[in-house]
XYZ file of C-alpha atoms in Angstrom:
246
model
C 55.723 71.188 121.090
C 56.268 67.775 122.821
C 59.532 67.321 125.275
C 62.270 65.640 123.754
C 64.434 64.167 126.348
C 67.516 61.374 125.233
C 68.815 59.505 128.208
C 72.362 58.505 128.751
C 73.445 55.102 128.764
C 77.334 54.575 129.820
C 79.234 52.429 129.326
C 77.315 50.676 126.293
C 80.410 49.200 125.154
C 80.899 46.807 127.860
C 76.899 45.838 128.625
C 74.886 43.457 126.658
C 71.762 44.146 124.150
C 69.285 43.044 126.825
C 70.680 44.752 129.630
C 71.040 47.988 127.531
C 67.389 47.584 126.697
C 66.673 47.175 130.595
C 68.517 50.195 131.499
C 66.788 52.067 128.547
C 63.612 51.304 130.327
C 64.165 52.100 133.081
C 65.080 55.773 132.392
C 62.253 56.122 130.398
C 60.046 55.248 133.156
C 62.124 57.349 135.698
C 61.615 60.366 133.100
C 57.672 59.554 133.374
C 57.972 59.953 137.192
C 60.025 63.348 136.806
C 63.299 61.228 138.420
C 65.986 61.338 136.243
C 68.888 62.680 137.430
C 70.600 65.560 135.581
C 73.448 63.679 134.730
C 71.397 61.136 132.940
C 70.207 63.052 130.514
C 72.213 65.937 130.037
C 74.050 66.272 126.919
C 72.116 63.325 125.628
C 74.074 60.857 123.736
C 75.231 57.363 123.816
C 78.681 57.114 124.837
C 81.322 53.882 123.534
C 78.894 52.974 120.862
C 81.916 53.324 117.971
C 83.260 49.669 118.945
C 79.783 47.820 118.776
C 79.344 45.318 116.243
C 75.656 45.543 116.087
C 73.035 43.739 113.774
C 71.601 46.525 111.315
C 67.880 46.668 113.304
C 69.595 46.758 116.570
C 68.397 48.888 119.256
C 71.078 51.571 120.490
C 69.437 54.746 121.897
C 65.795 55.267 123.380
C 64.041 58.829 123.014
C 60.898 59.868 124.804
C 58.114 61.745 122.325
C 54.716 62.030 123.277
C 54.788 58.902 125.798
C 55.954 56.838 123.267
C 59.093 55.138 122.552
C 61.314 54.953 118.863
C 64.218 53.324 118.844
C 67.065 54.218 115.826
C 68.858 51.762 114.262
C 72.385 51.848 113.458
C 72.432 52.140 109.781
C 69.967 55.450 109.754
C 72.715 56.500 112.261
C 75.923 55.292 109.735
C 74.092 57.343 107.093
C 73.476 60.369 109.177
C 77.073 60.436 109.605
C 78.138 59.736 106.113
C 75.840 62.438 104.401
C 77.483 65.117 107.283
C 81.372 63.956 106.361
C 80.674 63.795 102.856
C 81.674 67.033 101.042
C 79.272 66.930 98.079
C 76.335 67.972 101.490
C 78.124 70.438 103.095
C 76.626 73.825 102.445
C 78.553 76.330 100.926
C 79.527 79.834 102.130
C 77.047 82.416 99.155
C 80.029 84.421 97.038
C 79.469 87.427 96.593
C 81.509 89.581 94.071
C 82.872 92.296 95.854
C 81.644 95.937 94.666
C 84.003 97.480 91.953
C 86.357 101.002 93.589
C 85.691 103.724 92.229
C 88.375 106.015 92.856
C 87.107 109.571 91.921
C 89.725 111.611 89.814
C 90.667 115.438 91.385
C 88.634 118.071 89.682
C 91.441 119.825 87.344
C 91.296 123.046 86.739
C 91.901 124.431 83.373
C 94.971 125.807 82.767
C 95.064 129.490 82.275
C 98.154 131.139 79.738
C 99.532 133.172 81.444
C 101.230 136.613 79.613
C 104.119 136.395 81.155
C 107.216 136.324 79.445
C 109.230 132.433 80.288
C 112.722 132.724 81.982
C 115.127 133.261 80.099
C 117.466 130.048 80.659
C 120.116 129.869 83.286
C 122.887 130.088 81.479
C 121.502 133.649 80.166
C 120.510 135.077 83.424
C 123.944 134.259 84.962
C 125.603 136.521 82.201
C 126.627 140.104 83.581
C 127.683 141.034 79.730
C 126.015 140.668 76.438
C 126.567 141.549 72.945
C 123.521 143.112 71.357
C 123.125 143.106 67.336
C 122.042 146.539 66.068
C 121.685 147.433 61.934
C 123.082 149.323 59.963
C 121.138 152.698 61.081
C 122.072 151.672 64.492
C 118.672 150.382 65.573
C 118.469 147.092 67.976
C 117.912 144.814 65.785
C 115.249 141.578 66.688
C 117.181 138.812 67.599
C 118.686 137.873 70.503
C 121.568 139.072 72.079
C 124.851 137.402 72.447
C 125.810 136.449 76.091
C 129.107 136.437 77.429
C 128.958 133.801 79.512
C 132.205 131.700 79.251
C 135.776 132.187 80.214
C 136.867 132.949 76.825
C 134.106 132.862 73.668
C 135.559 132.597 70.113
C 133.791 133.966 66.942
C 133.651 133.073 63.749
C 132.298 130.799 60.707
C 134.185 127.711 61.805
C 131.796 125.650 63.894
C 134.882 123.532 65.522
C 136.914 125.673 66.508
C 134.331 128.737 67.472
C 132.047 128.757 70.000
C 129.811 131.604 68.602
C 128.852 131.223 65.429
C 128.475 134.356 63.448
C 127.104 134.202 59.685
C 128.216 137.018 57.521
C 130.939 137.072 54.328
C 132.882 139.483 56.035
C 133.206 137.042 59.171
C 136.601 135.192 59.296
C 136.922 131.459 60.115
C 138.242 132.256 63.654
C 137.771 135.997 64.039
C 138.049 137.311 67.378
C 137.730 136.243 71.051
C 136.229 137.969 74.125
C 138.250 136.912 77.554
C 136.787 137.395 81.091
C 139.493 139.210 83.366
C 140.097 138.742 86.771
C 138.777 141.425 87.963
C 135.540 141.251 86.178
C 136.163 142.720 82.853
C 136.437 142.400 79.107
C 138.798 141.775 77.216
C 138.238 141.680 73.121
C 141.431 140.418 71.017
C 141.437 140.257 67.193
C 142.373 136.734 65.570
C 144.253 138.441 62.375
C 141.006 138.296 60.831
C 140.787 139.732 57.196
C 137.710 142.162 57.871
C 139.126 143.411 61.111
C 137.749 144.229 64.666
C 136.701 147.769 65.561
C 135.661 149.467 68.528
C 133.779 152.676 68.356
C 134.704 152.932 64.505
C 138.585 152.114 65.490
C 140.928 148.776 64.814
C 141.390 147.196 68.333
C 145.073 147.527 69.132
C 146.955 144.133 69.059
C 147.025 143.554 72.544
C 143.064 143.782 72.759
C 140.592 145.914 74.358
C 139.246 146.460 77.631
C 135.207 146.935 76.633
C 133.319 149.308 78.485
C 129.664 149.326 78.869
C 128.010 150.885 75.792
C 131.088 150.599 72.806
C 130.227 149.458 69.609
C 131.736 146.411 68.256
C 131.741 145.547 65.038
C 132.690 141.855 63.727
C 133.543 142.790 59.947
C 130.390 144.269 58.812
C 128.583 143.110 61.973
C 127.884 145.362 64.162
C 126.638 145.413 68.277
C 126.606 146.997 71.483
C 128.830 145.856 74.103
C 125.880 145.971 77.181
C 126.847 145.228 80.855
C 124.084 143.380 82.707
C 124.453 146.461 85.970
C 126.290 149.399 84.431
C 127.992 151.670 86.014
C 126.858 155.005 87.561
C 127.321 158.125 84.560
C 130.483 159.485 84.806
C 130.272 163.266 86.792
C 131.971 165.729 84.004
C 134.967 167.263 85.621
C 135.358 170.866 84.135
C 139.161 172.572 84.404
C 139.357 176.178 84.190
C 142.808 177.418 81.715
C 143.800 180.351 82.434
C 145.627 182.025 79.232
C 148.982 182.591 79.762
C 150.592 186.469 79.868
């Protein structure tokens, strides 16, 4: 491959077509004798051309090539800088269409039903006394049982002013009430209902009664066990000897 060597001329701006041509010369026989400087021909270009109001053949820069000269004219130089500013010849950057994510879903395992029974809900488990129905024979009959879970819980057929609903002809619009005590108890009170409310197959007394774990209730013709959620240890017999009298 030939050297390619492009001299320097300085200060073009201020120096004449002939003596630029003299100067060019010169260098280009200095290169063919191996004495150029470095600083005349490093970084080869013609510096202060931009102000030169040159006819379109003129001669502004010399390069070497094979021993021979070839000079460039200004326009080939315009249009070399036209076609690099103009943005219809700039090369463009390839797109490429970035690859798709693929986001990979968990691995679910199938659900298994389990036999265990669900909760009961809160309200239920908080109750420490329930009402549960029985039948006629006294069996426990298969619904759900009552739970005492309020302050005071009304019964009856009339859904305003009762809180537990209780559907029977025998049942009273407001028939009886149940009130939490103080101290933890029960305390059942009849609402002059026309069916009445027993305990243990007797009329409540007006005042109410104090419901122990295990009495029977009945509601009219309803009938249920009074059930506390931890009952009480069994009661030890006591045993008292009489002694006849003389």
């Amino acid at each position: 491959m030939p050297l390619r060597i492009t001299p320097i001329v300085f200060a073009a701006e201020t120096k004449s077509l002939a003596a630029i041509s003299r100067e060019v010369k010169d260098l280009a026989g200095r290169a063919k004798t191996k004495k150029l400087k470095p600083a005349e021909f490093e970084g080869g270009i013609l510096e202060g051309l931009d102000g030169l109001a040159l006819a379109d053949e003129a001669e502004i820069a010399a390069i070497l090539l094979g021993g021979r000269f070839r000079f460039r004219s200004l326009r080939v130089m315009q249009e070399e800088r036209r076609v690099q500013n103009d943005p219809l010849t700039q090369s463009l950057e390839a797109f490429t269409e970035p690859a798709p994510v693929v986001v990979k879903e968990k691995s679910r395992k199938p659900r298994t039903k389990s036999n265990k029974p669900k909760a009961a809900k809160t309200s239920e488990q908080e109750a420490a006394a329930s009402l549960v129905r029985l039948q006629s024979d006294g069996q426990v009959a298969a619904v759900p049982p009552l739970q005492l879970n309020a302050d005071e819980i009304v019964f009856g057929t009339d859904p305003v002013q009762c809180t537990q609903i209780l559907d029977d002809p025998s049942i009273s619009s407001v028939h009886a009430r149940i009130r939490a005590t103080e101290d933890g108890g029960y305390l059942l009170m009849d609402a002059q209902s026309l069916a009445g409310t027993w305990v243990n197959y007797e009329p409540i007394p007006r005042e109410g009664y104090r419901l122990m774990h295990g009495d029977m209730v009945n509601f009219g013709q309803l009938k249920y066990r009074f059930m506390l959620r931890t009952p009480p240890p069994p009661r030890t017999p006591r045993i008292t000897l009489v002694t006849p009298e003389d």
